[in-house]
CSV table of C-alpha atoms and ligand atoms in Angstrom, one decimal:
chain,number,residue,atom,x,y,z
A,1,UNK,CA,-29.1,-146.4,-29.2
A,2,UNK,CA,-28.3,-147.6,-32.7
A,3,UNK,CA,-29.2,-144.5,-34.7
A,4,UNK,CA,-26.5,-144.5,-37.3
A,5,UNK,CA,-27.4,-148.0,-38.4
A,6,UNK,CA,-30.9,-146.7,-39.3
A,7,UNK,CA,-29.4,-143.9,-41.3
A,8,UNK,CA,-26.9,-146.1,-43.1
A,9,UNK,CA,-29.2,-149.0,-43.9
A,10,UNK,CA,-32.4,-149.4,-45.9
A,11,UNK,CA,-35.7,-149.4,-44.1
A,12,UNK,CA,-38.5,-151.5,-45.7
A,13,UNK,CA,-41.9,-150.3,-44.6
A,14,UNK,CA,-44.3,-153.1,-45.6
A,15,UNK,CA,-47.9,-151.7,-45.9
A,16,UNK,CA,-46.8,-148.1,-46.6
A,17,UNK,CA,-50.2,-147.1,-48.0
A,18,UNK,CA,-52.1,-148.2,-44.9
A,19,UNK,CA,-53.1,-146.2,-41.8
A,20,UNK,CA,-50.0,-147.3,-39.9
A,21,UNK,CA,-47.4,-147.7,-42.7
A,22,UNK,CA,-48.2,-144.2,-44.1
A,23,UNK,CA,-47.8,-142.6,-40.6
A,24,UNK,CA,-44.5,-144.4,-40.2
A,25,UNK,CA,-43.2,-143.2,-43.6
A,26,UNK,CA,-44.3,-139.6,-42.7
A,27,UNK,CA,-42.4,-139.9,-39.4
A,28,UNK,CA,-39.2,-141.3,-40.9
A,29,UNK,CA,-39.2,-138.6,-43.5
A,30,UNK,CA,-39.7,-136.0,-40.7
A,31,UNK,CA,-36.6,-137.5,-39.0
A,32,UNK,CA,-34.6,-137.0,-42.2
A,33,UNK,CA,-34.7,-140.7,-43.0
A,34,UNK,CA,-35.2,-141.1,-46.7
A,35,UNK,CA,-33.6,-144.5,-47.2
A,36,UNK,CA,-37.0,-146.1,-47.3
A,37,UNK,CA,-38.0,-149.0,-49.5
A,38,UNK,CA,-41.7,-149.6,-50.3
A,39,UNK,CA,-43.7,-151.7,-52.8
A,40,UNK,CA,-47.4,-151.4,-53.6
A,41,UNK,CA,-49.6,-154.4,-53.6
A,42,UNK,CA,-49.5,-154.5,-57.4
A,43,UNK,CA,-45.7,-154.6,-57.3
A,44,UNK,CA,-45.4,-157.2,-54.5
A,45,UNK,CA,-48.0,-159.6,-53.2
A,46,UNK,CA,-46.8,-160.4,-49.7
A,47,UNK,CA,-48.8,-163.6,-49.6
A,48,UNK,CA,-46.6,-165.2,-52.3
A,49,UNK,CA,-43.4,-166.6,-50.7
A,50,UNK,CA,-41.2,-166.6,-53.8
A,51,UNK,CA,-42.1,-162.9,-54.6
A,52,UNK,CA,-41.3,-161.8,-51.1
A,53,UNK,CA,-37.9,-163.6,-51.2
A,54,UNK,CA,-37.0,-162.1,-54.6
A,55,UNK,CA,-37.9,-158.7,-53.3
A,56,UNK,CA,-35.7,-159.0,-50.2
A,57,UNK,CA,-32.9,-160.4,-52.4
A,58,UNK,CA,-33.1,-157.4,-54.7
A,59,UNK,CA,-33.6,-154.7,-52.0
A,60,UNK,CA,-31.6,-156.1,-49.1
A,61,UNK,CA,-33.3,-154.0,-46.4
A,62,UNK,CA,-31.4,-153.7,-43.1
A,63,UNK,CA,-34.6,-152.8,-41.1
A,64,UNK,CA,-38.1,-153.9,-41.7
A,65,UNK,CA,-41.4,-152.5,-40.3
A,66,UNK,CA,-44.2,-155.0,-41.0
A,67,UNK,CA,-47.4,-152.9,-41.1
A,68,UNK,CA,-49.0,-154.8,-44.0
A,69,UNK,CA,-52.0,-156.7,-42.8
A,70,UNK,CA,-55.6,-157.6,-43.6
A,71,UNK,CA,-57.4,-155.3,-41.0
A,72,UNK,CA,-61.0,-154.2,-40.4
A,73,UNK,CA,-63.6,-153.4,-37.8
A,74,UNK,CA,-65.8,-155.7,-35.8
A,75,UNK,CA,-68.2,-156.6,-38.6
A,76,UNK,CA,-65.6,-157.3,-41.3
A,77,UNK,CA,-63.7,-159.5,-38.8
A,78,UNK,CA,-66.7,-161.5,-37.9
A,79,UNK,CA,-68.0,-161.8,-41.5
A,80,UNK,CA,-64.8,-162.7,-43.4
A,81,UNK,CA,-62.6,-164.7,-40.9
A,82,UNK,CA,-61.0,-166.6,-43.7
A,83,UNK,CA,-59.2,-163.6,-45.2
A,84,UNK,CA,-58.2,-162.4,-41.8
A,85,UNK,CA,-56.5,-165.6,-40.8
A,86,UNK,CA,-55.2,-166.7,-44.2
A,87,UNK,CA,-53.8,-163.4,-45.5
A,88,UNK,CA,-52.2,-162.4,-42.2
A,89,UNK,CA,-50.6,-165.8,-41.6
A,90,UNK,CA,-49.2,-165.8,-45.1
A,91,UNK,CA,-47.9,-162.2,-45.0
A,92,UNK,CA,-46.2,-162.7,-41.7
A,93,UNK,CA,-44.7,-166.1,-42.4
A,94,UNK,CA,-43.2,-164.8,-45.7
A,95,UNK,CA,-41.8,-161.5,-44.3
A,96,UNK,CA,-40.4,-163.0,-41.1
A,97,UNK,CA,-38.7,-165.8,-43.0
A,98,UNK,CA,-37.3,-163.3,-45.5
A,99,UNK,CA,-36.0,-161.1,-42.7
A,100,UNK,CA,-34.1,-164.2,-41.4
A,101,UNK,CA,-32.8,-165.4,-44.7
A,102,UNK,CA,-31.6,-161.9,-45.8
A,103,UNK,CA,-30.2,-161.1,-42.3
A,104,UNK,CA,-32.3,-158.1,-41.6
A,105,UNK,CA,-30.8,-156.4,-38.5
A,106,UNK,CA,-34.2,-155.5,-36.9
A,107,UNK,CA,-37.8,-156.4,-37.7
A,108,UNK,CA,-40.6,-154.5,-36.0
A,109,UNK,CA,-43.7,-156.6,-36.3
A,110,UNK,CA,-47.1,-155.0,-35.5
A,111,UNK,CA,-50.0,-156.8,-33.9
A,112,UNK,CA,-53.0,-155.6,-32.0
A,113,UNK,CA,-54.5,-155.5,-28.5
A,114,UNK,CA,-57.1,-158.0,-29.6
A,115,UNK,CA,-54.5,-160.8,-29.1
A,116,UNK,CA,-55.3,-160.7,-25.4
A,117,UNK,CA,-58.0,-162.9,-23.8
A,118,UNK,CA,-61.6,-161.5,-23.9
A,119,UNK,CA,-61.7,-161.3,-20.1
A,120,UNK,CA,-58.1,-160.4,-19.3
A,121,UNK,CA,-57.6,-158.4,-16.1
A,122,UNK,CA,-57.5,-154.6,-16.9
A,123,UNK,CA,-55.2,-152.9,-17.7
A,124,UNK,CA,-53.8,-155.8,-19.7
A,125,UNK,CA,-50.2,-156.6,-19.1
A,126,UNK,CA,-48.1,-158.5,-21.7
A,127,UNK,CA,-48.1,-161.5,-19.5
A,128,UNK,CA,-51.9,-162.0,-20.2
A,129,UNK,CA,-51.0,-163.4,-23.7
A,130,UNK,CA,-52.5,-166.9,-24.1
A,131,UNK,CA,-54.0,-166.9,-20.6
A,132,UNK,CA,-57.6,-167.3,-21.7
A,133,UNK,CA,-60.1,-167.6,-24.5
A,134,UNK,CA,-60.2,-164.8,-27.2
A,135,UNK,CA,-63.1,-162.5,-28.2
A,136,UNK,CA,-64.9,-164.5,-30.9
A,137,UNK,CA,-65.6,-161.5,-33.2
A,138,UNK,CA,-61.9,-161.1,-34.0
A,139,UNK,CA,-60.5,-164.5,-33.2
A,140,UNK,CA,-59.2,-165.2,-36.7
A,141,UNK,CA,-57.2,-162.0,-36.8
A,142,UNK,CA,-56.0,-162.4,-33.2
A,143,UNK,CA,-54.8,-166.0,-33.8
A,144,UNK,CA,-52.8,-164.9,-36.8
A,145,UNK,CA,-51.2,-162.1,-34.9
A,146,UNK,CA,-50.4,-164.4,-31.9
A,147,UNK,CA,-48.7,-166.7,-34.4
A,148,UNK,CA,-46.7,-163.7,-35.6
A,149,UNK,CA,-45.5,-162.9,-32.0
A,150,UNK,CA,-44.6,-166.5,-31.5
A,151,UNK,CA,-42.8,-166.7,-34.8
A,152,UNK,CA,-40.7,-163.6,-33.9
A,153,UNK,CA,-39.9,-165.2,-30.5
A,154,UNK,CA,-39.0,-168.5,-32.2
A,155,UNK,CA,-36.6,-166.9,-34.7
A,156,UNK,CA,-35.0,-164.9,-31.9
A,157,UNK,CA,-34.5,-168.0,-29.8
A,158,UNK,CA,-33.4,-170.3,-32.6
A,159,UNK,CA,-31.4,-168.0,-34.8
A,160,UNK,CA,-30.6,-165.0,-32.6
A,161,UNK,CA,-32.7,-162.7,-34.7
A,162,UNK,CA,-33.7,-159.2,-33.5
A,163,UNK,CA,-37.4,-159.3,-34.2
A,164,UNK,CA,-39.7,-157.1,-32.0
A,165,UNK,CA,-43.4,-157.5,-31.7
A,166,UNK,CA,-45.3,-154.3,-30.8
A,167,UNK,CA,-49.0,-154.5,-29.8
A,168,UNK,CA,-50.8,-151.2,-30.4
A,169,UNK,CA,-54.2,-150.5,-29.0
A,170,UNK,CA,-57.1,-149.3,-31.3
A,171,UNK,CA,-55.8,-146.8,-33.8
A,172,UNK,CA,-57.2,-143.9,-35.7
A,173,UNK,CA,-55.9,-141.0,-37.8
A,174,UNK,CA,-55.2,-139.7,-41.3
A,175,UNK,CA,-55.7,-142.2,-44.0
A,176,UNK,CA,-58.2,-144.2,-42.0
A,177,UNK,CA,-60.8,-146.5,-43.6
A,178,UNK,CA,-64.1,-144.6,-43.5
A,179,UNK,CA,-66.2,-147.4,-45.0
A,180,UNK,CA,-69.3,-147.6,-43.0
A,181,UNK,CA,-69.5,-151.3,-42.6
A,182,UNK,CA,-65.8,-152.4,-42.7
A,183,UNK,CA,-64.2,-149.7,-40.6
A,184,UNK,CA,-63.5,-149.3,-36.9
A,185,UNK,CA,-65.6,-147.4,-34.5
A,186,UNK,CA,-64.0,-143.9,-34.7
A,187,UNK,CA,-63.9,-143.4,-38.5
A,188,UNK,CA,-67.4,-144.9,-38.8
A,189,UNK,CA,-68.9,-142.6,-36.2
A,190,UNK,CA,-67.1,-139.6,-37.6
A,191,UNK,CA,-68.5,-140.2,-41.0
A,192,UNK,CA,-72.0,-141.0,-39.8
A,193,UNK,CA,-72.0,-137.9,-37.5
A,194,UNK,CA,-70.8,-135.8,-40.4
A,195,UNK,CA,-73.5,-137.1,-42.7
A,196,UNK,CA,-76.2,-136.8,-40.0
A,197,UNK,CA,-75.3,-133.2,-39.6
A,198,UNK,CA,-75.2,-132.5,-43.3
A,199,UNK,CA,-78.6,-134.2,-43.8
A,200,UNK,CA,-80.1,-132.6,-40.7
A,201,UNK,CA,-80.9,-136.0,-39.1
A,202,UNK,CA,-82.1,-136.1,-35.5
A,203,UNK,CA,-80.3,-139.3,-34.6
A,204,UNK,CA,-76.9,-140.8,-34.7
A,205,UNK,CA,-76.8,-144.6,-34.9
A,206,UNK,CA,-74.1,-146.2,-32.7
A,207,UNK,CA,-73.7,-150.0,-32.8
A,208,UNK,CA,-74.0,-152.2,-29.8
A,209,UNK,CA,-74.9,-151.0,-26.3
A,210,UNK,CA,-72.5,-148.1,-26.0
A,211,UNK,CA,-71.0,-149.7,-22.8
A,212,UNK,CA,-67.9,-151.4,-24.1
A,213,UNK,CA,-64.7,-149.4,-23.5
A,214,UNK,CA,-62.0,-148.7,-26.0
A,215,UNK,CA,-58.6,-147.2,-25.7
A,216,UNK,CA,-57.9,-145.0,-28.8
A,217,UNK,CA,-54.5,-143.9,-30.0
A,218,UNK,CA,-53.6,-141.5,-32.8
A,219,UNK,CA,-51.5,-143.4,-35.4
A,220,UNK,CA,-48.8,-140.7,-35.2
A,221,UNK,CA,-48.2,-141.8,-31.6
A,222,UNK,CA,-47.7,-145.4,-32.9
A,223,UNK,CA,-45.4,-144.1,-35.6
A,224,UNK,CA,-43.4,-142.4,-32.8
A,225,UNK,CA,-43.2,-145.8,-31.0
A,226,UNK,CA,-42.1,-147.5,-34.1
A,227,UNK,CA,-39.3,-145.0,-34.6
A,228,UNK,CA,-38.3,-145.5,-31.0
A,229,UNK,CA,-38.2,-149.2,-31.5
A,230,UNK,CA,-36.2,-149.0,-34.7
A,231,UNK,CA,-33.7,-146.7,-33.1
A,232,UNK,CA,-33.5,-147.8,-29.5
A,233,UNK,CA,-35.0,-151.2,-28.7
A,234,UNK,CA,-33.7,-154.7,-29.1
A,235,UNK,CA,-35.7,-157.9,-28.7
A,236,UNK,CA,-33.8,-158.6,-25.5
A,237,UNK,CA,-35.2,-155.3,-24.0
A,238,UNK,CA,-38.8,-156.7,-24.0
A,239,UNK,CA,-40.6,-160.0,-23.6
A,240,UNK,CA,-42.3,-161.7,-26.5
A,241,UNK,CA,-44.3,-158.6,-27.2
A,242,UNK,CA,-44.8,-155.1,-25.8
A,243,UNK,CA,-47.9,-153.0,-25.5
A,244,UNK,CA,-48.2,-149.6,-27.2
A,245,UNK,CA,-51.1,-147.5,-25.9
A,246,UNK,CA,-52.2,-144.4,-24.1
A,247,UNK,CA,-53.1,-146.0,-20.8
A,248,UNK,CA,-56.8,-144.7,-20.6
A,249,UNK,CA,-60.0,-145.6,-22.2
A,250,UNK,CA,-63.6,-144.4,-22.7
A,251,UNK,CA,-67.0,-146.0,-23.3
A,252,UNK,CA,-68.3,-146.1,-26.8
A,253,UNK,CA,-71.0,-143.7,-25.7
A,254,UNK,CA,-68.3,-141.2,-24.5
A,255,UNK,CA,-66.4,-141.7,-27.7
A,256,UNK,CA,-69.5,-141.0,-29.8
A,257,UNK,CA,-70.1,-137.8,-27.7
A,258,UNK,CA,-66.6,-136.5,-28.4
A,259,UNK,CA,-67.0,-137.3,-32.1
A,260,UNK,CA,-70.3,-135.4,-32.1
A,261,UNK,CA,-68.7,-132.4,-30.4
A,262,UNK,CA,-65.7,-132.4,-32.9
A,263,UNK,CA,-68.1,-132.8,-35.9
A,264,UNK,CA,-70.5,-130.2,-34.5
A,265,UNK,CA,-73.5,-132.5,-34.6
A,266,UNK,CA,-76.2,-132.1,-32.0
A,267,UNK,CA,-78.6,-134.9,-32.5
A,268,UNK,CA,-79.5,-137.8,-30.3
A,269,UNK,CA,-77.6,-141.1,-29.9
A,270,UNK,CA,-79.5,-144.3,-30.6
A,271,UNK,CA,-78.0,-147.7,-30.0
A,272,UNK,CA,-78.4,-150.5,-32.6
A,273,UNK,CA,-78.2,-153.5,-30.3
A,274,UNK,CA,-78.5,-155.9,-33.3
A,275,UNK,CA,-74.8,-155.2,-33.9
A,276,UNK,CA,-72.1,-156.8,-31.7
A,277,UNK,CA,-70.4,-155.2,-28.7
A,278,UNK,CA,-67.3,-157.3,-29.0
A,279,UNK,CA,-64.9,-157.4,-26.1
A,280,UNK,CA,-66.1,-155.4,-23.0
A,281,UNK,CA,-62.8,-153.7,-22.5
A,282,UNK,CA,-59.2,-153.9,-23.7
A,283,UNK,CA,-57.2,-151.3,-21.9
A,284,UNK,CA,-53.4,-151.9,-22.2
A,285,UNK,CA,-51.0,-151.6,-19.4
A,286,UNK,CA,-48.3,-149.4,-20.9
A,287,UNK,CA,-45.8,-149.4,-18.1
A,288,UNK,CA,-43.2,-151.5,-19.9
A,289,UNK,CA,-42.8,-148.9,-22.7
A,290,UNK,CA,-42.9,-146.1,-20.2
A,291,UNK,CA,-40.0,-147.6,-18.3
A,292,UNK,CA,-38.1,-148.0,-21.5
A,293,UNK,CA,-38.6,-144.3,-22.2
A,294,UNK,CA,-41.6,-144.0,-24.5
A,295,UNK,CA,-45.1,-142.6,-23.9
A,296,UNK,CA,-48.0,-141.5,-26.2
A,297,UNK,CA,-48.5,-137.8,-26.4
A,298,UNK,CA,-51.5,-136.9,-28.5
A,299,UNK,CA,-54.7,-136.0,-26.5
A,300,UNK,CA,-57.8,-137.7,-27.8
A,301,UNK,CA,-59.9,-134.6,-28.6
A,302,UNK,CA,-57.0,-133.0,-30.4
A,303,UNK,CA,-56.3,-136.2,-32.2
A,304,UNK,CA,-59.9,-136.7,-33.3
A,305,UNK,CA,-60.0,-133.1,-34.4
A,306,UNK,CA,-57.0,-133.6,-36.7
A,307,UNK,CA,-58.5,-136.9,-38.0
A,308,UNK,CA,-61.7,-135.1,-38.8
A,309,UNK,CA,-59.7,-132.5,-40.7
A,310,UNK,CA,-58.2,-135.4,-42.7
A,311,UNK,CA,-61.7,-136.8,-43.3
A,312,UNK,CA,-63.0,-133.4,-44.5
A,313,UNK,CA,-60.1,-132.7,-46.9
A,314,UNK,CA,-60.4,-136.1,-48.4
A,315,UNK,CA,-64.2,-136.2,-48.8
A,316,UNK,CA,-65.4,-132.7,-49.0
A,317,UNK,CA,-62.5,-130.2,-49.3
A,318,UNK,CA,-63.9,-128.3,-46.3
A,319,UNK,CA,-62.0,-127.2,-43.1
A,320,UNK,CA,-63.0,-128.6,-39.7
A,321,UNK,CA,-64.9,-126.3,-37.3
A,322,UNK,CA,-62.8,-124.9,-34.4
A,323,UNK,CA,-62.6,-127.4,-31.5
A,324,UNK,CA,-64.7,-126.3,-28.6
A,325,UNK,CA,-63.0,-126.9,-25.2
A,326,UNK,CA,-66.0,-127.9,-23.1
B,401,GDP,P1,-63.1,-153.8,-31.9
B,401,GDP,O1,-62.4,-152.9,-31.0
B,401,GDP,O2,-62.3,-154.9,-32.5
B,401,GDP,O3,-64.4,-154.4,-31.2
B,401,GDP,O4,-63.5,-153.0,-33.2
B,401,GDP,P2,-64.5,-151.8,-33.6
B,401,GDP,O5,-63.7,-150.5,-33.6
B,401,GDP,O6,-65.0,-152.1,-34.9
B,401,GDP,O7,-65.6,-151.7,-32.5
B,401,GDP,C1,-65.5,-151.2,-31.3
B,401,GDP,C2,-66.8,-151.0,-30.5
B,401,GDP,O8,-67.5,-149.9,-31.1
B,401,GDP,C3,-67.8,-152.2,-30.6
B,401,GDP,O9,-68.4,-152.3,-29.3
B,401,GDP,C4,-68.8,-151.7,-31.6
B,401,GDP,O10,-70.1,-152.3,-31.5
B,401,GDP,C5,-68.8,-150.2,-31.3
B,401,GDP,N1,-69.4,-149.4,-32.4
B,401,GDP,C6,-70.3,-148.5,-32.3
B,401,GDP,N2,-70.6,-147.9,-33.5
B,401,GDP,C7,-69.8,-148.5,-34.4
B,401,GDP,C8,-69.7,-148.4,-35.8
B,401,GDP,O11,-70.3,-147.6,-36.5
B,401,GDP,N3,-68.7,-149.1,-36.4
B,401,GDP,C9,-67.9,-150.0,-35.7
B,401,GDP,N4,-67.0,-150.7,-36.3
B,401,GDP,N5,-68.1,-150.2,-34.4
B,401,GDP,C10,-69.0,-149.5,-33.7
């Protein structure tokens, strides 16, 4: 445990306006940690090496949480692979090198469960990394994140750095992207179910076949894992990366049904099979983190309910209906 170092230093949260970064900042504040450094995209373009070095030189963070990334759902990933590979490689290369040059004590780098092979054995252990071909719909993003993991490992090996790579499963929560085309499944379905109810529509369109399975984790659980890593983990405690998940998954159809229940929409589900299914399943094996002393806590229905509350206050100013328990 290295708690005092965290209180005494300066924690740079890169990407503090995003889903993950904003949850991490909320959590750090809740822990009484206010020594946080942030910069908006207008203030600092993380893809520009000189700007990143100058920022680190001026701010001298002791701890860095790298949550800044170009992210998006299955369609955005397959339609704009250039931005996903180019921006993520640049952001990571710059921030990781700056952490080395300015002797950051600990870097927590965030990836994603899509780094694992499309047909990895389930649940997916960390050792599945690079053991098979990737899912094509998000290959560009995955390759960039794999490069980030390997960069952290290389700096650790060559320079004795303390760079940790955390691989969270699919996330949702307050501050999510609710854009209908660019977002991930949960915010997209939440918005579509909400609009279908408001407009009295009979049908809710769900992309793909409904059979792929996804593990969904509330972003506040990831923030708790990030705090745990900042306070208590060192790179030597884990392998090249460590999974952060809840340990169970549901089919897209089941996820749609929970969303409908939370939103209070009673129409019919229709599947748009012209849209891609993506990888059939990506359930993470979370035993390494469990052994290290961390587990996710937020139950899915409760988490979706609080996410819907966030959606409603942002978009309509209404309150969410009470969550039914059946
Ligand atoms: P993925 O986990 O990288 O595949 O990303 P997504 O969260 O975008 O998609 C997960 C699964 O949900 C895929 O099988 C999609 O086809 C399915 N899905 C169903 N409806 C939607 C939707 O409205 N938006 C998105 N993004 N995915 C959807």
